[in-house]
Coordinates of C-alpha atoms and ligand atoms in Angstrom, one line a residue:
M1 CA 151.5 93.0 106.6
R2 CA 148.4 93.5 108.8
S3 CA 148.1 92.2 112.3
P4 CA 146.3 88.9 112.7
I5 CA 142.6 89.1 113.5
K6 CA 141.6 88.5 117.1
R7 CA 138.2 90.3 117.2
I8 CA 135.6 91.0 114.5
A9 CA 132.3 92.9 114.6
L10 CA 129.1 92.1 112.7
S11 CA 126.6 94.7 111.7
T12 CA 123.3 94.6 109.8
G13 CA 122.1 97.7 108.0
G14 CA 119.1 98.9 105.9
G15 CA 115.8 97.1 105.8
D16 CA 115.8 93.7 107.3
A17 CA 115.5 90.6 105.1
P18 CA 114.8 86.9 106.0
G19 CA 118.2 85.2 106.2
L20 CA 120.1 87.8 108.2
N21 CA 120.2 85.5 111.3
A22 CA 121.7 82.7 109.2
V23 CA 124.6 85.0 108.2
I24 CA 125.1 86.0 111.8
R25 CA 125.1 82.3 112.9
A26 CA 127.5 81.0 110.3
A27 CA 129.9 84.0 110.6
T28 CA 129.9 83.7 114.4
L29 CA 130.6 79.9 114.3
A30 CA 133.3 80.3 111.6
A31 CA 135.0 83.1 113.5
R32 CA 134.8 81.3 116.9
N33 CA 136.3 78.2 115.3
R34 CA 139.3 80.4 114.5
D35 CA 139.3 81.7 118.1
W36 CA 138.2 85.1 117.0
D37 CA 136.1 87.1 119.4
V38 CA 132.8 88.3 117.8
L39 CA 130.8 91.4 118.6
G40 CA 127.4 92.3 117.2
I41 CA 126.9 96.0 116.7
R42 CA 123.3 97.0 117.6
D43 CA 121.1 98.7 115.0
G44 CA 123.5 99.2 112.1
F45 CA 126.4 101.3 113.5
N46 CA 124.2 103.0 116.2
G47 CA 125.6 100.7 118.9
L48 CA 129.0 102.1 118.3
L49 CA 128.0 105.7 117.7
F50 CA 125.5 106.0 120.6
P51 CA 126.6 103.4 123.2
E52 CA 124.9 105.4 126.0
Q53 CA 121.5 104.7 124.5
Y54 CA 121.9 100.9 125.1
P55 CA 121.8 99.1 128.4
D56 CA 124.5 96.7 127.1
G57 CA 126.6 99.5 125.6
G58 CA 125.5 98.9 122.1
L59 CA 127.6 95.7 121.5
I60 CA 126.5 92.1 121.9
Q61 CA 129.0 89.4 122.5
L62 CA 128.1 86.8 119.9
T63 CA 128.9 83.3 121.3
R64 CA 127.9 79.9 120.2
D65 CA 125.1 80.0 122.7
R66 CA 123.8 83.3 121.5
V67 CA 123.5 82.2 117.9
R68 CA 121.9 78.8 118.6
G69 CA 118.5 78.2 117.1
I70 CA 118.2 81.5 115.1
V71 CA 118.6 80.4 111.5
H72 CA 114.8 80.0 111.0
L73 CA 114.0 83.4 112.5
G74 CA 113.1 86.4 110.5
G75 CA 114.6 89.8 111.3
T76 CA 118.1 90.2 112.8
I77 CA 119.0 89.5 116.4
I78 CA 121.4 92.5 116.5
G79 CA 118.9 95.0 115.1
T80 CA 119.1 97.3 112.0
T81 CA 118.3 100.8 110.9
N82 CA 118.0 102.5 107.6
I83 CA 118.3 106.0 109.1
G84 CA 121.8 106.1 110.6
N85 CA 124.2 106.4 107.6
P86 CA 127.4 107.3 109.5
I87 CA 128.8 109.0 106.4
A88 CA 125.8 111.4 106.1
Y89 CA 124.3 111.4 109.5
P90 CA 121.2 113.8 109.7
V91 CA 121.6 116.4 112.4
Q92 CA 119.0 119.1 113.1
Q93 CA 120.4 122.6 113.7
S94 CA 119.1 125.2 116.1
D95 CA 117.1 126.9 113.3
G96 CA 115.3 123.7 112.5
T97 CA 117.1 122.9 109.3
W98 CA 119.0 119.6 108.8
I99 CA 122.5 119.0 107.7
E100 CA 124.3 115.8 107.0
V101 CA 127.5 115.1 109.0
D102 CA 130.2 112.6 108.2
R103 CA 130.7 110.7 111.4
S104 CA 133.0 108.0 109.9
E105 CA 136.1 109.3 111.8
E106 CA 134.3 108.9 115.1
L107 CA 133.1 105.5 114.1
L108 CA 136.6 104.4 113.1
A109 CA 137.9 105.6 116.5
R110 CA 135.3 103.4 118.2
F111 CA 136.5 100.4 116.3
E112 CA 140.0 101.1 117.6
E113 CA 138.8 101.7 121.1
H114 CA 137.1 98.3 121.1
R115 CA 140.1 96.7 119.4
I116 CA 137.9 95.4 116.6
D117 CA 140.3 94.2 113.8
A118 CA 137.7 93.8 111.1
L119 CA 134.1 94.3 110.2
I120 CA 131.6 92.1 108.4
T121 CA 128.7 94.3 107.4
I122 CA 125.5 92.8 106.0
G123 CA 123.2 95.0 104.0
G124 CA 122.0 96.4 100.7
D125 CA 123.4 99.0 98.4
G126 CA 123.4 101.8 101.1
T127 CA 125.4 99.5 103.4
M128 CA 127.8 98.4 100.7
G129 CA 128.5 102.1 100.0
I130 CA 129.2 102.7 103.7
A131 CA 131.4 99.6 103.7
R132 CA 133.4 100.9 100.8
H133 CA 133.8 104.3 102.5
L134 CA 135.1 102.7 105.7
H135 CA 137.4 100.4 103.8
E136 CA 138.9 103.4 101.9
A137 CA 139.3 105.1 105.3
G138 CA 141.4 102.1 106.5
L139 CA 139.1 99.6 108.1
R140 CA 139.3 95.9 107.2
V141 CA 135.9 95.2 105.8
V142 CA 134.0 92.5 104.1
G143 CA 130.4 93.1 102.9
V144 CA 127.6 90.6 102.7
P145 CA 124.8 91.5 100.3
K146 CA 121.2 91.4 101.5
T147 CA 118.0 92.6 100.1
I148 CA 114.5 91.3 99.3
D149 CA 114.6 93.6 96.2
N150 CA 117.4 91.5 94.5
D151 CA 118.8 94.7 93.0
L152 CA 122.4 94.3 94.0
D153 CA 124.8 93.9 91.2
K154 CA 127.6 91.4 91.0
T155 CA 125.8 88.7 92.9
V156 CA 123.4 86.3 91.2
A157 CA 121.1 86.5 94.2
T158 CA 120.7 88.1 97.6
F159 CA 119.1 86.3 100.5
G160 CA 115.6 87.5 101.4
F161 CA 114.5 87.7 97.8
D162 CA 113.4 84.1 97.6
S163 CA 111.4 84.4 100.8
A164 CA 109.7 87.5 99.6
V165 CA 108.8 85.9 96.3
E166 CA 107.5 82.8 98.0
F167 CA 105.3 84.7 100.3
A168 CA 104.0 87.1 97.6
S169 CA 103.2 84.1 95.4
E170 CA 101.2 82.5 98.2
C171 CA 99.3 85.7 98.8
I172 CA 98.4 86.0 95.1
D173 CA 97.4 82.3 95.0
R174 CA 94.9 83.2 97.8
L175 CA 93.6 86.2 96.0
F176 CA 92.7 84.2 92.9
S177 CA 89.7 82.5 94.6
T178 CA 88.2 85.6 96.1
A179 CA 88.8 87.6 92.9
A180 CA 87.2 84.8 90.8
S181 CA 84.2 84.4 93.2
H182 CA 83.4 88.1 93.0
G183 CA 84.4 88.7 89.4
R184 CA 86.8 91.5 90.6
I185 CA 90.0 93.0 89.5
I186 CA 92.5 92.7 92.4
V187 CA 95.7 94.8 92.2
V188 CA 98.5 93.5 94.4
E189 CA 101.3 96.0 95.1
V190 CA 104.6 94.5 96.1
M191 CA 107.9 96.0 97.3
G192 CA 111.1 96.1 95.3
R193 CA 112.0 99.8 95.1
Y194 CA 113.2 100.6 91.5
A195 CA 113.6 97.0 90.4
G196 CA 110.8 94.7 89.3
W197 CA 112.2 91.4 90.4
I198 CA 109.7 90.6 93.1
A199 CA 106.7 91.6 91.0
L200 CA 107.9 89.7 88.0
N201 CA 108.8 86.5 89.8
A202 CA 105.9 86.4 92.2
G203 CA 103.5 87.5 89.4
M204 CA 104.7 84.8 87.0
A205 CA 104.9 82.0 89.7
S206 CA 101.3 82.7 90.7
G207 CA 99.8 83.3 87.3
A208 CA 99.0 87.0 87.5
H209 CA 97.4 88.3 84.3
V210 CA 99.1 91.7 84.4
I211 CA 102.6 92.4 85.8
L212 CA 103.8 96.0 86.0
I213 CA 107.5 96.7 86.8
P214 CA 109.6 99.8 86.9
E215 CA 111.7 98.7 84.0
I216 CA 108.6 98.9 81.6
P217 CA 106.6 102.1 82.0
Y218 CA 103.0 101.1 81.6
R219 CA 100.0 102.4 79.7
L220 CA 96.5 101.9 81.1
E221 CA 95.0 101.1 77.7
P222 CA 96.5 97.7 77.1
V223 CA 95.9 96.7 80.7
S224 CA 92.2 97.7 80.7
A225 CA 91.9 96.1 77.2
L226 CA 93.2 92.8 78.5
I227 CA 90.9 92.9 81.5
T228 CA 87.9 93.7 79.3
E229 CA 88.8 91.0 76.8
R230 CA 89.2 88.4 79.6
A231 CA 85.7 89.4 80.9
R232 CA 84.2 89.1 77.4
R233 CA 85.6 85.6 77.1
G234 CA 84.1 84.6 80.4
A235 CA 86.9 85.2 82.9
K236 CA 85.4 88.0 84.9
F237 CA 88.3 88.5 87.2
S238 CA 91.9 89.6 86.7
I239 CA 94.9 89.8 88.9
V240 CA 97.4 92.7 88.5
C241 CA 100.7 92.4 90.2
V242 CA 102.4 95.8 90.4
A243 CA 105.8 96.7 91.7
E244 CA 105.8 99.7 94.1
G245 CA 108.3 101.4 91.7
A246 CA 106.2 101.0 88.6
R247 CA 105.2 104.2 86.8
P248 CA 103.1 105.1 83.8
V249 CA 104.7 106.2 80.5
G250 CA 105.6 109.9 81.0
G251 CA 104.6 109.8 84.6
E252 CA 106.2 109.6 88.0
V253 CA 106.9 106.9 90.6
S254 CA 104.3 107.1 93.5
I255 CA 106.1 108.3 96.6
V256 CA 104.6 108.1 100.1
G257 CA 107.1 110.5 101.6
K258 CA 110.7 111.1 102.6
A259 CA 112.0 111.5 106.1
V260 CA 115.3 113.3 106.7
G261 CA 118.3 110.9 106.3
Q262 CA 116.2 108.2 104.7
A263 CA 115.6 107.1 101.1
E264 CA 112.3 108.1 99.7
R265 CA 109.4 105.7 100.5
L266 CA 107.6 104.3 97.5
G267 CA 104.0 103.3 97.6
G268 CA 100.5 104.2 96.4
V269 CA 100.7 103.0 92.8
G270 CA 98.4 100.0 93.6
A271 CA 95.6 102.2 94.9
K272 CA 96.0 104.6 92.0
L273 CA 95.8 101.8 89.4
T274 CA 92.8 100.2 91.1
A275 CA 90.8 103.5 90.8
E276 CA 91.9 104.0 87.2
L277 CA 91.2 100.4 86.1
A278 CA 87.8 100.4 87.8
Q279 CA 86.8 103.5 86.0
M280 CA 88.1 102.4 82.6
T281 CA 86.7 98.9 82.7
G282 CA 83.5 99.5 84.7
R283 CA 84.4 96.6 86.9
E284 CA 84.7 96.3 90.6
A285 CA 88.4 96.5 91.8
R286 CA 90.3 96.2 95.0
T287 CA 93.9 96.8 96.2
V288 CA 96.1 94.6 98.4
V289 CA 99.4 96.1 99.5
L290 CA 101.8 93.4 100.7
G291 CA 104.4 95.9 102.0
H292 CA 106.5 94.8 105.0
L293 CA 104.8 91.4 105.1
L294 CA 107.4 90.5 102.4
R295 CA 110.2 91.2 104.8
G296 CA 108.9 89.3 107.8
G297 CA 108.6 85.7 108.8
S298 CA 110.8 82.7 108.4
P299 CA 113.4 82.5 105.6
T300 CA 112.9 79.8 102.9
S301 CA 115.5 77.1 103.0
F302 CA 117.2 78.7 99.9
D303 CA 117.6 81.9 101.9
R304 CA 118.8 80.1 105.0
L305 CA 121.4 78.3 103.0
L306 CA 122.5 81.3 101.1
G307 CA 122.8 83.3 104.4
L308 CA 124.9 80.5 105.9
R309 CA 127.2 80.3 102.9
F310 CA 127.6 84.1 102.8
G311 CA 128.4 84.3 106.5
A312 CA 131.0 81.6 106.5
A313 CA 132.5 82.9 103.2
A314 CA 132.9 86.4 104.7
V315 CA 135.0 84.9 107.6
R316 CA 137.0 82.9 105.1
A317 CA 137.6 86.0 103.1
L318 CA 139.0 87.9 106.2
D319 CA 141.1 84.9 107.1
A320 CA 142.6 84.7 103.6
G321 CA 143.5 88.4 103.8
H322 CA 140.7 89.8 101.5
N323 CA 139.6 93.3 102.3
G324 CA 137.2 95.7 100.7
V325 CA 135.3 93.0 99.0
M326 CA 131.7 91.8 99.0
V327 CA 130.9 88.1 99.0
A328 CA 128.8 87.2 96.0
L329 CA 126.9 84.2 94.7
D330 CA 128.5 83.0 91.5
P331 CA 127.1 79.5 91.1
P332 CA 128.3 77.0 92.0
T333 CA 130.5 79.0 94.3
V334 CA 130.6 82.1 96.5
N335 CA 133.1 84.6 95.2
Y336 CA 134.6 87.9 96.3
V337 CA 134.1 91.1 94.3
P338 CA 135.6 94.5 95.1
L339 CA 133.1 96.7 96.9
A340 CA 133.9 99.4 94.3
E341 CA 132.5 97.2 91.6
A342 CA 129.6 95.9 93.7
T343 CA 128.3 99.4 94.3
H344 CA 128.7 100.6 90.8
R345 CA 125.1 100.1 89.5
Q346 CA 121.7 98.7 90.5
K347 CA 120.6 95.4 89.0
T348 CA 117.3 95.8 87.3
V349 CA 115.3 93.4 85.2
P350 CA 116.8 93.2 81.7
L351 CA 114.1 93.7 79.1
D352 CA 115.4 90.7 77.0
C353 CA 115.7 88.3 79.9
D354 CA 114.2 84.9 79.7
S355 CA 111.5 85.7 82.3
I356 CA 110.2 88.7 80.3
L357 CA 110.2 86.6 77.1
T358 CA 108.4 83.8 78.9
A359 CA 105.8 86.3 80.3
R360 CA 105.2 87.6 76.8
D361 CA 104.9 84.1 75.3
M362 CA 102.3 83.2 77.9
G363 CA 100.2 86.2 77.1
I364 CA 100.8 88.1 80.4
C365 CA 100.3 91.8 79.9
L366 CA 103.4 93.8 80.9
G367 CA 101.7 97.1 80.5
D368 CA 103.4 98.2 77.3
E369 CA 101.1 96.4 74.8
M370 CA 98.1 94.2 74.7
P371 CA 99.3 90.6 74.4
T372 CA 98.6 89.1 71.0
H373 CA 97.1 86.1 72.7
T374 CA 95.5 85.9 76.1
A375 CA 95.7 83.1 78.6
I376 CA 92.0 82.3 78.2
G377 CA 90.1 80.8 75.3
P378 CA 91.1 78.1 72.9
Ligands
F6P1 O1 114.8 97.6 100.3 C1 113.9 96.8 100.9 C2 112.6 97.5 101.1 O2 111.7 96.7 101.7 C3 112.0 98.0 99.7 O3 111.4 97.0 99.0 C4 111.1 99.1 100.2 O4 110.8 100.1 99.3 C5 111.8 99.7 101.4 O5 112.7 98.7 101.8 C6 110.9 100.0 102.6 O6 111.6 100.6 103.6 P1 111.1 101.0 105.0 O7 111.3 99.8 105.9 O8 111.9 102.1 105.4 O9 109.6 101.3 104.9

């Protein structure tokens, strides 16, 4: 039988996503209503690992006042990082080489020192992996899934995704008029890592003519054939929505670089495609990279609500004695799934899903074949 909870900590890890502050607010209020003390750890776990680097000691007391009026704000009021994985912390040695050090013992000791009885950690697959490790090492943990990429398994949705899709769709809507006025190809590159959810959903919602996703390696021939056919029929412009993780058949994903202790950074496929399509079609082409714009700004009401539901559900989970679980959207409810299951695999776009079938039915080119009918003409 574990001791009753008196104090919990919240942390946000990995890339930020609209909706994080909604989780922080709901979890704080639900915890305060149970008379639990709530601490926010700054910048993932850095606030606990490097307290000397923060004027406030790396921990923020989360009170009702502190979480008032934050639901509509992007980002996270407690900060985040995608560098400081405490299980594999990058440390440079005297000869300049880097090693990864497991600092989880040290981290657990800090939880004890601060008499923190349980952790609610909000993040993507990396954070859920850390949560699982800390849970197995003895910490009481509940995970809350977050990512604009929507690639976390065992939850129907993560907050941040809807806001990213909404904004990307709006940007593509805007690109239509300028592309049409100039008769240009515009290639829009969107984030999403190795999953094509953002590209597929935003591309479909805004009427892109070509959508390229990591799950379907593309060939240039059907893409340029579609663009040329559209021009022949009078539509001299085309919009291509490409996921940053898309790659050509037999080719590699475009990587910008990789810093020590970080996942590799994807990017560049949009510019590459633009040059190739301009050359193959003889048409003018431009690239727009939406990048981090997809992570900023105010969350949609869907993401706010999902964040609030997840935050309160995480506190209810702890109160009910759950441990080592992730809250998950399982409509119409929010469920709890073991962290071990949640971190098992990445959720990518199934090739037979309804959206893919719809895109094909509508004559959208997915890069593997020239659609049998295009969206123009009789
Ligand atoms: O996982 C969220 C995400 O925005 C990805 O879509 C993108 O590849 C990555 O993070 C970018 O990370 P960073 O903020 O380190 O550039």
